[in-house]
Structure formats: C-alpha cells, structure tokens
Coordinates of C-alpha atoms in Angstrom, one line a residue:
M1 CA -5.4 10.0 -3.7
T2 CA -7.2 10.4 -7.0
D3 CA -9.8 8.1 -8.5
A4 CA -7.5 7.1 -11.3
A5 CA -4.9 5.9 -8.8
T6 CA -7.3 3.7 -7.0
A7 CA -9.0 2.4 -10.2
T8 CA -6.0 0.4 -11.2
A9 CA -5.2 -1.0 -7.8
P10 CA -6.0 -4.7 -7.3
I11 CA -7.5 -3.7 -4.0
D12 CA -11.0 -2.6 -3.3
P13 CA -11.0 1.3 -3.3
W14 CA -12.9 1.3 0.0
L15 CA -10.1 -0.8 1.6
L16 CA -7.4 1.2 0.0
A17 CA -8.7 4.4 1.5
K18 CA -8.5 2.8 5.0
L19 CA -5.1 1.3 4.9
V20 CA -2.3 3.0 6.7
C21 CA 1.5 2.2 7.1
P22 CA 2.1 0.1 10.1
V23 CA 5.2 2.1 11.0
T24 CA 3.9 5.6 10.7
R25 CA 0.2 5.3 10.6
T26 CA 0.0 7.5 7.5
P27 CA -2.1 6.7 4.4
L28 CA -0.7 4.4 1.8
R29 CA -0.8 5.0 -1.9
W30 CA -0.9 2.5 -4.8
D31 CA 2.1 2.5 -7.2
A32 CA 1.1 0.5 -10.4
A33 CA 4.7 0.5 -11.6
R34 CA 5.9 -1.3 -8.5
G35 CA 2.7 -3.2 -7.9
A36 CA 2.9 -2.2 -4.3
L37 CA 1.5 0.2 -1.6
L38 CA 3.8 3.0 -0.8
S39 CA 4.4 4.7 2.5
D40 CA 6.1 8.0 1.5
A41 CA 6.6 8.9 5.3
A42 CA 8.4 5.6 6.0
G43 CA 10.0 5.2 2.6
L44 CA 8.7 1.7 2.2
A45 CA 6.9 -0.2 -0.5
Y46 CA 4.5 -3.0 0.8
P47 CA 3.8 -5.8 -1.7
V48 CA 0.4 -6.9 -2.7
R49 CA 0.0 -10.6 -3.4
D50 CA -3.1 -12.0 -5.0
G51 CA -4.8 -8.8 -4.2
V52 CA -4.0 -9.0 -0.5
P53 CA -1.8 -6.1 1.0
V54 CA 1.2 -7.6 3.0
L55 CA 1.7 -4.9 5.7
V56 CA 4.5 -6.6 7.4
V57 CA 7.6 -4.4 7.8
R58 CA 10.1 -7.2 7.1
E59 CA 8.4 -7.9 3.8
A60 CA 8.5 -4.2 2.7
E61 CA 11.3 -2.8 0.4
A62 CA 12.9 0.6 0.8
I63 CA 12.0 3.1 -1.8

C-alpha cells in the first residue's frame, strides 16, 4: 500500500494499515473511486460510513 493511497482515505493511516478482511484475514486497500475498503482475496468492497469502516460481510458488495 502506498502513501498516496492512504493519504486520500477518510481513515487514519495507522488504522488502515491494521485492518484486515473479516473473511480472509488479508489486508484491505482503500479505493477512492468506490469509497470503500477492498479485499482482493475475497472479492468484496466494505463501505466506509462517516469515516468508520463497516467490516460486516452482509454489508459488503461483490467486486
């Protein structure tokens, strides 16, 4: 994950570096176009609402 990718995320970079997908336990990456955290391994996009990541599988969208 690059600094440019984390700089535009509405989440603290320290927290973003610690977040993992609840399904695969792999790191998440910020996608500014979707406004979501992506799990490439699970093929899911987790929404971020008011700066809070919603890491609930039933709230995620398939990518």
